[in-house]
Coordinates of C-alpha atoms and ligand atoms in Angstrom, one line a residue:
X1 CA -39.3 1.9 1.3
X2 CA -36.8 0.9 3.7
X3 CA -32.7 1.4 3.1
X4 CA -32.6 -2.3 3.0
X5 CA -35.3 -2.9 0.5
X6 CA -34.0 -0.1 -1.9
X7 CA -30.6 -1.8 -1.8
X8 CA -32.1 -4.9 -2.4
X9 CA -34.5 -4.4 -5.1
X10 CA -31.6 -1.7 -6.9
X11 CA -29.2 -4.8 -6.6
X12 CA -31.9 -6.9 -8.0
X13 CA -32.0 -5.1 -11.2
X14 CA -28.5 -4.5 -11.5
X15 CA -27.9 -7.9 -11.2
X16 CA -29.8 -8.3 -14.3
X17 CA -28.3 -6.0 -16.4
X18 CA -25.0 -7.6 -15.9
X19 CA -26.3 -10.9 -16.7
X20 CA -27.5 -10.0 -19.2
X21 CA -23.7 -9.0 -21.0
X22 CA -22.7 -12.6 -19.1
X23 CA -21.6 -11.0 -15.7
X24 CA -22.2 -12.8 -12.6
X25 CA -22.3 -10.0 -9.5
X26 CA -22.4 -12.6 -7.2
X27 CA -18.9 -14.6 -8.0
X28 CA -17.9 -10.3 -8.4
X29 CA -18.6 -10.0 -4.7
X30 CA -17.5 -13.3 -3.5
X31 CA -14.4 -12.5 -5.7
X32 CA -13.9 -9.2 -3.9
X33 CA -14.2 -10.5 -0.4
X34 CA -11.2 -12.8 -1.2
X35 CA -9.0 -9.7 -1.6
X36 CA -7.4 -8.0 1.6
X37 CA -5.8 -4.4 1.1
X38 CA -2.8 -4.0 3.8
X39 CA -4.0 -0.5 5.3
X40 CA -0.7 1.6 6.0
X41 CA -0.2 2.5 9.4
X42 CA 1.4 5.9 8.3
X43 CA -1.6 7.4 6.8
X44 CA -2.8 8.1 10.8
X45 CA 0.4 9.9 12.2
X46 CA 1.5 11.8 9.0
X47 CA 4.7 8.7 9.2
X48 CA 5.7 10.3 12.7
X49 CA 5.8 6.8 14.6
X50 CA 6.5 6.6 18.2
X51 CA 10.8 7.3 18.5
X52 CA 9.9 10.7 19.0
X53 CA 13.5 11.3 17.0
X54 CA 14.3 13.0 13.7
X55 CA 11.4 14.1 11.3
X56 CA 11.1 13.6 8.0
X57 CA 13.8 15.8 6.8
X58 CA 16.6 14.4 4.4
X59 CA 13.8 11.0 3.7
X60 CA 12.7 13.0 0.5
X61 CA 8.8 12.4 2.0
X62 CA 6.9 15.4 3.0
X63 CA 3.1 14.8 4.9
X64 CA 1.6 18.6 4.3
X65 CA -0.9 19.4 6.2
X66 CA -2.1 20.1 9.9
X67 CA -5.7 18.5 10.6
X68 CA -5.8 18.3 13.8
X69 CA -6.2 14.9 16.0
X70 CA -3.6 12.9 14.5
X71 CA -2.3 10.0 16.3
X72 CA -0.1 10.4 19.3
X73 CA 0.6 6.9 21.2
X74 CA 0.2 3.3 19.4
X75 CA -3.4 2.8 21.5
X76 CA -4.4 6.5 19.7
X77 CA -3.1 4.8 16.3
X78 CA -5.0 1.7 16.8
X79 CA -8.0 2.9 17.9
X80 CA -8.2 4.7 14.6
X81 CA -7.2 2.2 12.2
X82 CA -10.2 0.3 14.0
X83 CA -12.8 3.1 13.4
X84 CA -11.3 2.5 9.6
X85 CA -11.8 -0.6 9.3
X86 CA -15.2 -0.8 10.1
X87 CA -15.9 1.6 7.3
X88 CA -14.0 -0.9 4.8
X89 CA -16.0 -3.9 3.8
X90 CA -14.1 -6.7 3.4
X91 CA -11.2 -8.3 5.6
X92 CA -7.9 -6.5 5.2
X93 CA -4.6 -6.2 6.5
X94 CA -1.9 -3.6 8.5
X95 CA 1.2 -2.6 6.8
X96 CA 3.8 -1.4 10.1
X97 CA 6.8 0.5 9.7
X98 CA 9.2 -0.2 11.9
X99 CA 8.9 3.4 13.6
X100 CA 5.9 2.2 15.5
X101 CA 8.1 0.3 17.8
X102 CA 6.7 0.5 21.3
X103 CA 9.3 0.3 23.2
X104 CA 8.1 1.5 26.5
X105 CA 10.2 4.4 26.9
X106 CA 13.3 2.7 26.5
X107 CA 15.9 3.6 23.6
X108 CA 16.0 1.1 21.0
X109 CA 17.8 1.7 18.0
X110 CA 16.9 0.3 15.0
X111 CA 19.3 -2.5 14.8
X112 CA 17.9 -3.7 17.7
X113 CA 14.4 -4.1 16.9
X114 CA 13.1 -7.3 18.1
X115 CA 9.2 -9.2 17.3
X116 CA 9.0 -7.7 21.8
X117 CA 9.0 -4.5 20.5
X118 CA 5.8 -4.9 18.4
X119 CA 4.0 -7.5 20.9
X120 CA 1.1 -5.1 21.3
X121 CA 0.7 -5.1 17.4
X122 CA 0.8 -8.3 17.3
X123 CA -1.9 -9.2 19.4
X124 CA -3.9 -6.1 18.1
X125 CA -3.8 -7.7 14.8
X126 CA -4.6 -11.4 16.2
X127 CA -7.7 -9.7 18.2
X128 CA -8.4 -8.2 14.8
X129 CA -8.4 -11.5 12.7
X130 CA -5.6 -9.1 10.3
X131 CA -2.6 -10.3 8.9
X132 CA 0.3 -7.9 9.0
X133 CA 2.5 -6.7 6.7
X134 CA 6.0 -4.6 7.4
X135 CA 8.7 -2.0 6.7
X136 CA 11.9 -1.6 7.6
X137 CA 12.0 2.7 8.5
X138 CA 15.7 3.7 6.3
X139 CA 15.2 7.5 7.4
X140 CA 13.9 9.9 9.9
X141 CA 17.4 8.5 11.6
X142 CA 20.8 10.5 12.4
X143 CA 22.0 8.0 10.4
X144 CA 19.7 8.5 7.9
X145 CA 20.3 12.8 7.7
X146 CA 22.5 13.1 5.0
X147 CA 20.1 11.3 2.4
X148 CA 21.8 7.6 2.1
X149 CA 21.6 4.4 4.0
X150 CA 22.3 0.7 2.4
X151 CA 24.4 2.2 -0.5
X152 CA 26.5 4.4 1.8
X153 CA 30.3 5.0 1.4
X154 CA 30.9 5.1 5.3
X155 CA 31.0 1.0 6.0
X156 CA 29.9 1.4 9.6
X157 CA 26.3 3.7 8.6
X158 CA 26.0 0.8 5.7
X159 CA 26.2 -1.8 8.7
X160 CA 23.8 -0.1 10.7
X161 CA 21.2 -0.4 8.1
X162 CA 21.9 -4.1 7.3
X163 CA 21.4 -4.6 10.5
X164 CA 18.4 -2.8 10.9
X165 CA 17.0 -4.9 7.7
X166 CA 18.0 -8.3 9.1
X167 CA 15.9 -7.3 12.5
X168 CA 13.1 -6.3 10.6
X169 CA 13.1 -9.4 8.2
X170 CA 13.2 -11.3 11.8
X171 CA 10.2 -9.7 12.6
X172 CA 8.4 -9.9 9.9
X173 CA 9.3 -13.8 9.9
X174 CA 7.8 -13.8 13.6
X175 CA 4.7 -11.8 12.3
X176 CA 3.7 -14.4 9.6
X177 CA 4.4 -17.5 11.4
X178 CA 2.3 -16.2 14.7
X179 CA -0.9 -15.1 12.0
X180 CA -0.3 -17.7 9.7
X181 CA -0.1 -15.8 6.8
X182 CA 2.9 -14.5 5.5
X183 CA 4.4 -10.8 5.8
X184 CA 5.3 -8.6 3.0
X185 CA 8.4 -7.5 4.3
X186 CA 9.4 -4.3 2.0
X187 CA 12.9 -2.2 1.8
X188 CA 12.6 1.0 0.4
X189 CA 15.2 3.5 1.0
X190 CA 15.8 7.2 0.1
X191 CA 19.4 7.1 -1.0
X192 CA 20.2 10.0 -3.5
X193 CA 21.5 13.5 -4.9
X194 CA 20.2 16.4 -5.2
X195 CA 22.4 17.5 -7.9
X196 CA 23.9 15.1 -10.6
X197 CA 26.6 12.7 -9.5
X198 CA 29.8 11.8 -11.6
X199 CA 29.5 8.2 -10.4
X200 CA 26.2 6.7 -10.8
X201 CA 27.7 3.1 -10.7
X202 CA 29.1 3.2 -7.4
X203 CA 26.2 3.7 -4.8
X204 CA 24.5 0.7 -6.9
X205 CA 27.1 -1.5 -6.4
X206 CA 27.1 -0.5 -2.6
X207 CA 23.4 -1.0 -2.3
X208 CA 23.6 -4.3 -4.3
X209 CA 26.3 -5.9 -1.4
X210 CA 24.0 -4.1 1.1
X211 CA 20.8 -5.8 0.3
X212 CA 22.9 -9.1 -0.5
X213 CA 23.6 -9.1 3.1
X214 CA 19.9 -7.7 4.6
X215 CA 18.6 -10.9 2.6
X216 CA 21.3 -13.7 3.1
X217 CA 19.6 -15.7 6.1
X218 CA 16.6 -17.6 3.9
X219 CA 13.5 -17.4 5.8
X220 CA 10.4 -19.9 4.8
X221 CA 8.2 -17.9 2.3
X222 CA 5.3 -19.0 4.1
X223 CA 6.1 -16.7 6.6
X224 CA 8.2 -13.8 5.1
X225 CA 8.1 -12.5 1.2
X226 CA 10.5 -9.8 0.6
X227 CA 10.0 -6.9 -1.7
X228 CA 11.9 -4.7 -3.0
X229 CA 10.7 -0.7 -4.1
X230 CA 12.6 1.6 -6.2
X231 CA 11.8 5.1 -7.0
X232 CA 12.4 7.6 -9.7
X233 CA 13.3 10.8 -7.4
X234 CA 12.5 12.0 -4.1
X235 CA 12.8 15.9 -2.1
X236 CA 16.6 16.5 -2.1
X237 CA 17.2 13.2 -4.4
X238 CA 15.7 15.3 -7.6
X239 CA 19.1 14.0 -9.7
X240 CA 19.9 11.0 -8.8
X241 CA 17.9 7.8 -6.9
X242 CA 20.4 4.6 -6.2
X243 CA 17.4 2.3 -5.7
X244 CA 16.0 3.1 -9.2
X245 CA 12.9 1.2 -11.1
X246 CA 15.9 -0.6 -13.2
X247 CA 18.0 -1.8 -10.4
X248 CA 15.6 -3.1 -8.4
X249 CA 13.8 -4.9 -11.3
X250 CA 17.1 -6.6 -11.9
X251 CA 17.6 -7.3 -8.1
X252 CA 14.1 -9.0 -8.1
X253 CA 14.9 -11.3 -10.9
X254 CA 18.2 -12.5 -10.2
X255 CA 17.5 -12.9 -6.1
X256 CA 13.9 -13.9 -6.6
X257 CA 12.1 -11.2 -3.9
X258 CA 9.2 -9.2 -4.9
X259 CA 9.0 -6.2 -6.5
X260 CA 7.2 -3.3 -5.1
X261 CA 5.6 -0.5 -7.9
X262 CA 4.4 2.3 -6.2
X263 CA 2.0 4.6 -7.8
X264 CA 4.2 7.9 -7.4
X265 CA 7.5 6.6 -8.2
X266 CA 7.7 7.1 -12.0
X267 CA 7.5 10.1 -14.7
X268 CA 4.3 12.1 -14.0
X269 CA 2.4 10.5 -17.3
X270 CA 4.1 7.0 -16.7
X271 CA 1.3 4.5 -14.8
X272 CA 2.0 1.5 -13.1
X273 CA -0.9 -0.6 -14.2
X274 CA 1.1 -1.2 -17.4
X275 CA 4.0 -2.7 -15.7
X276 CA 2.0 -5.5 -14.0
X277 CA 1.7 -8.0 -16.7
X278 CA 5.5 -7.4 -18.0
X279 CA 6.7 -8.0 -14.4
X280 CA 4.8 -10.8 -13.8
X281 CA 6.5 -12.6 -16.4
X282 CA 9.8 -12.8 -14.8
X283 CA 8.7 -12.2 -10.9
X284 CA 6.6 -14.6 -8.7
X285 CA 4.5 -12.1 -6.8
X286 CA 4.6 -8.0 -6.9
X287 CA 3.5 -5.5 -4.1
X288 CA 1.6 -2.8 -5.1
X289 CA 1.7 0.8 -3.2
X290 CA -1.4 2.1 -4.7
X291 CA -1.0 6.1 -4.3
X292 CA -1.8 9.2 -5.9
X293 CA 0.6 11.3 -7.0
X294 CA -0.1 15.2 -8.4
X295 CA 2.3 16.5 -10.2
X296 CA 5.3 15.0 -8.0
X297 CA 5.1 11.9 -5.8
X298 CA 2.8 13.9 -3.5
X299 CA 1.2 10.6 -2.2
X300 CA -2.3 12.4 -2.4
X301 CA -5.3 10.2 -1.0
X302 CA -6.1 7.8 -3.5
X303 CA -9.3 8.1 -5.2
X304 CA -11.3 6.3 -7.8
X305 CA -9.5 7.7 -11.0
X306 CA -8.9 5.7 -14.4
X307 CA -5.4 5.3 -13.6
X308 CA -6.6 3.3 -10.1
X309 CA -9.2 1.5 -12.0
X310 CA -6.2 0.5 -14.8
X311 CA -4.7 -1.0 -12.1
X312 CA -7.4 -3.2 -10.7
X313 CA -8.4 -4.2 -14.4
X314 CA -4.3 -5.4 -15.3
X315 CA -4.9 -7.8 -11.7
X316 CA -8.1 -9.3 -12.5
X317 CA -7.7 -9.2 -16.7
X318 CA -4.2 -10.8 -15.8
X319 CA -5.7 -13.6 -13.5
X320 CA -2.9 -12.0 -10.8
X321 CA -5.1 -11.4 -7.7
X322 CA -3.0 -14.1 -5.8
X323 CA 0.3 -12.8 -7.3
X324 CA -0.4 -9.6 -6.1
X325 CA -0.2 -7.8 -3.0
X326 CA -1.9 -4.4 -2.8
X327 CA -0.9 -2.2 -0.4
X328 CA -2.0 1.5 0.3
X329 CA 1.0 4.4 0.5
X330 CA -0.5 7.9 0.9
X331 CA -0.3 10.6 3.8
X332 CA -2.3 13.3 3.9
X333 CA -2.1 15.9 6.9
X334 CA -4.8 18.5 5.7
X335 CA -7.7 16.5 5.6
X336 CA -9.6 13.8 8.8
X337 CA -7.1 11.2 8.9
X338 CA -9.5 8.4 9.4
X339 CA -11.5 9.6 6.6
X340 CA -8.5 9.7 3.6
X341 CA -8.0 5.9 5.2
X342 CA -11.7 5.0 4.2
X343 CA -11.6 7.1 1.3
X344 CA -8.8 5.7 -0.4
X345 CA -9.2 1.8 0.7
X346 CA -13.0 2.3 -0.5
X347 CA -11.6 3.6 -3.7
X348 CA -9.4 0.6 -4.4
X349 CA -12.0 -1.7 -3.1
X350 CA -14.4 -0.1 -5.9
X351 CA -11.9 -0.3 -8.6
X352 CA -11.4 -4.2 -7.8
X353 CA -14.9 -4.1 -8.0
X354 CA -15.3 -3.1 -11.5
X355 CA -12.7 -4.4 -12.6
X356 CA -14.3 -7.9 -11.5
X357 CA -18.0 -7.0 -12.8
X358 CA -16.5 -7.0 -16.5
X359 CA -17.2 -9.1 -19.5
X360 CA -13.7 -9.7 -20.0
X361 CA -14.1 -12.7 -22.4
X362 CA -16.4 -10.9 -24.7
X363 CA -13.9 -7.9 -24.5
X364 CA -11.1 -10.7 -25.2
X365 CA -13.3 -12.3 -28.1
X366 CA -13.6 -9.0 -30.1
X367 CA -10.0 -8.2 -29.7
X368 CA -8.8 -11.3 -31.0
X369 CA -11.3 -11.3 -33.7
X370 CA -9.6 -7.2 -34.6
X371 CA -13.3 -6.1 -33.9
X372 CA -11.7 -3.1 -32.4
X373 CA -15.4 -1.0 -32.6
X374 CA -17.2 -3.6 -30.4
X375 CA -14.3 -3.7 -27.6
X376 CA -14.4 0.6 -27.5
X377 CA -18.1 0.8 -27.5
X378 CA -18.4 -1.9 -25.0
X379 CA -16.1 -0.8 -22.8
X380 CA -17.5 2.6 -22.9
X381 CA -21.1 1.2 -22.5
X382 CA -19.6 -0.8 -18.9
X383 CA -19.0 2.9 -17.8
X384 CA -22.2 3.8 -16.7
X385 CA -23.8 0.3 -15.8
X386 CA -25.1 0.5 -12.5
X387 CA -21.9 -0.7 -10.3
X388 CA -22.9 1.4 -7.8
X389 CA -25.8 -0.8 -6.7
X390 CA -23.2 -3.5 -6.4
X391 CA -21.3 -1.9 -4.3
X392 CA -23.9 -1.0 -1.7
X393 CA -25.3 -4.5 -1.9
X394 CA -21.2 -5.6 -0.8
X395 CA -21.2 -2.9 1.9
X396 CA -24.9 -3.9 3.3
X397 CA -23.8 -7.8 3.6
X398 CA -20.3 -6.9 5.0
X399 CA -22.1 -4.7 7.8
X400 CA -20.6 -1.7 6.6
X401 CA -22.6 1.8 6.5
X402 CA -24.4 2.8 3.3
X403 CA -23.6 5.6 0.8
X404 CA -22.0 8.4 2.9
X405 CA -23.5 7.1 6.3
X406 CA -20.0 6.0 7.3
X407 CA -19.1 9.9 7.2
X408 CA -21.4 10.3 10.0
X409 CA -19.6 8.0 11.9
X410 CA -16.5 9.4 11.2
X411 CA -17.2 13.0 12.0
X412 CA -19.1 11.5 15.5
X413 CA -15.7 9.8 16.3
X414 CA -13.6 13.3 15.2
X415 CA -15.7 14.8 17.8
X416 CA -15.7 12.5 20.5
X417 CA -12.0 11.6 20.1
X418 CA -9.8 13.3 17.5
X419 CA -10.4 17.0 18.7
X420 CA -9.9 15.7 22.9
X421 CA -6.5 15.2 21.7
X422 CA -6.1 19.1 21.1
Ligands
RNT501 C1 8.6 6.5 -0.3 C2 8.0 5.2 -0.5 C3 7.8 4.4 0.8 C4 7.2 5.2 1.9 C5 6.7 4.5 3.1 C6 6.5 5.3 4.3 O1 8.7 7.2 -1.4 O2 6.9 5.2 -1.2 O3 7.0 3.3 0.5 O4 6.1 6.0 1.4 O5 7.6 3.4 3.3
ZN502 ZN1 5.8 3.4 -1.4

């Protein structure tokens, strides 16, 4: 039996079996094409970028690790996220940071970014057919070193970073309006103490006035949404995090940007899938920084785990796939950089998937009715229903290899390129 016919004929019955509990696999997969996952650009460089300035030091991130071929240049970068891609089905999108300027050997600082300075992303993504997405960088900076940024005392380094977040709301404006869809433009920043502060009030209030003036030119939302992303604690920000999950949940509300919920950025136990639905009620549209954190924000490759899966069932329960922005936010250094891309969007892609193959009104229909033993033992039974077959079907139609054939290709392109770059 050929590959083809297997898939086929396995789809064929699984296809059955779901329609059979009132699932439709195809509107499943024509659902799942519909969704695009913004690919982070950092995941191929360990969030080095191309300043060749500070490390990560003082930006409470840490990329462990030392796999070797990671990305030098922007064409090195590129190149890679294109070898990813074609091991994604579906069509998805690039999330920038603004440290992967090219600025051809010129010094640019960051308030002086300009849509030049990413004109060779720019076309990348047009030759691509991928919308872009993009990220002000507040660290790996002199002015970033001693762990704050926006909510700074010293006016001047506050400055500095409004300006930098005005030029990068400019660009992503110029992004979205060139590729005609808009930009997630999101501000995260480190700002924090390692040891407990007296005043926990005044940094907020700093930050608040900082981000008032980063956001006061309005730009069409057609071609910029803003998000915001708050954090519980970072590396050297253990006591103390100005840009907390509360603060920014209040800044999102009253100045209507999006939020961003990152995986990693709450209590160890605490998941972000529950969130959705109670932020959604007071915010337009939310970002998503799907990661993986173990036992800290370690931003491990994301895999398919329950707490992934509870994410993709709150967007597609919720009715929220156009209200919500998934992005990807994990950097791994010890493992093929190319291959923790494909891993971890696959793994997303799969929990959409599903998420979207279940019988959700039936589900619905014995909760309402307080048949609480039909909605466990049907959820449990949707556990071992043959998804799988689904998925290869999706990856056959979008061209994409089968199983673990897309492996192959990414160990042939570690060593035809990766280890050349020594
Ligand atoms: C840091 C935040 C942030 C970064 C990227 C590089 O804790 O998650 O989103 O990971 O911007
Ligand atoms: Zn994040």
């Amino acid at each position: 039996m050929t590959t083809m016919t297997r898939v086929e004929q396995a789809y064929a019955l699984a296809r059955e079996q779901y329609a059979a509990l009132g699932v439709d696999c195809e509107a499943a997969l024509a659902a799942l094409k519909g969704i695009a996952i913004s690919l982070h650009c950092w995941q191929g460089d360990d969030v080095s970028g191309f300043e060749h300035g500070d490390d990560l030091s003082g930006s409470g991130l840490a990329a462990t690790g030392n796999y070797p071929g990671k990305a030098r240049t922007a064409d090195e970068l590129r190149a890679d996220l294109e070898m990813a891609f074609r091991m994604i089905p579906g069509a998805h999108r690039l999330n920038l940071h603004s440290l992967y300027a090219e600025t051809g050997g010129k010094k640019v600082d960051r308030d002086a970014l300009s849509p030049e300075h990413f004109a060779n992303w720019l076309s990348w993504a047009q030759g691509q057919g991928c919308g872009l997405d993009f990220n002000p960088s507040f660290f790996a900076h002199p002015k970033a070193a001693d762990g704050f940024t926006l909510a700074h005392q010293d006016a001047g380094i506050r400055r500095f970073w409004i300006d930098h977040g005005i030029a990068c709301r400019r660009i992503g404006a110029h992004f979205g309006k060139v590729l005609g869809t808009p930009c997630v433009t999101n501000v995260w920043i480190p700002d924090g103490y390692k040891d407990t502060p007296v005043d926990r009030l005044a940094h907020r209030r700093l930050l608040k006035d900082s981000l008032d003036a980063v956001f006061a030119e309005k730009i069409d939302r057609a071609y910029l949404l803003d998000a915001v992303e708050g954090k519980l604690f970072g590396i050297g920000s253990e006591s103390y995090v100005a840009g907390s999950h509360e603060f920014y949940i209040g800044y999102a509300v009253a100045n209507g940007t999006l939020l961003c919920l990152d995986a990693g950025h709450f209590h160890p136990t605490e998941t972000i899938a529950d969130k959705i639905s109670s932020v959604l009620l007071y915010v337009d549209e939310i970002l998503l920084h799907v990661s993986r954190g173990v036992r800290w924000d370690s931003d491990h490759v994301v895999v398919l785990s329950d707490d992934l899966r509870a994410i993709a069932e709150e967007i597609v329960r919720g009715g929220f796939l156009n209200r919500v922005h998934i992005g990807l936010d994990f950097f791994d250094a010890s493992i093929n950089r190319v291959a923790a891309w494909a891993i971890g969007a696959r793994g997303m892609e799969k929990a959409l998937l599903l998420a979207l193959l279940e019988p959700t009104d039936t589900l619905r229909r014995y909760e309402v009715a307080g048949d609480f033993t039909s909605r466990l033992a049907l959820l449990e039974e949707l556990k071992t229903l043959p998804a799988g077959a689904v998925w290869d079907m999706y990856c056959l139609r979008e061209d994409v290899p089968l199983g673990m054939n897309w492996l192959d290709e990414v160990k042939t392109y570690e060593t035809r390129v990766l280890t050349e770059r020594g």
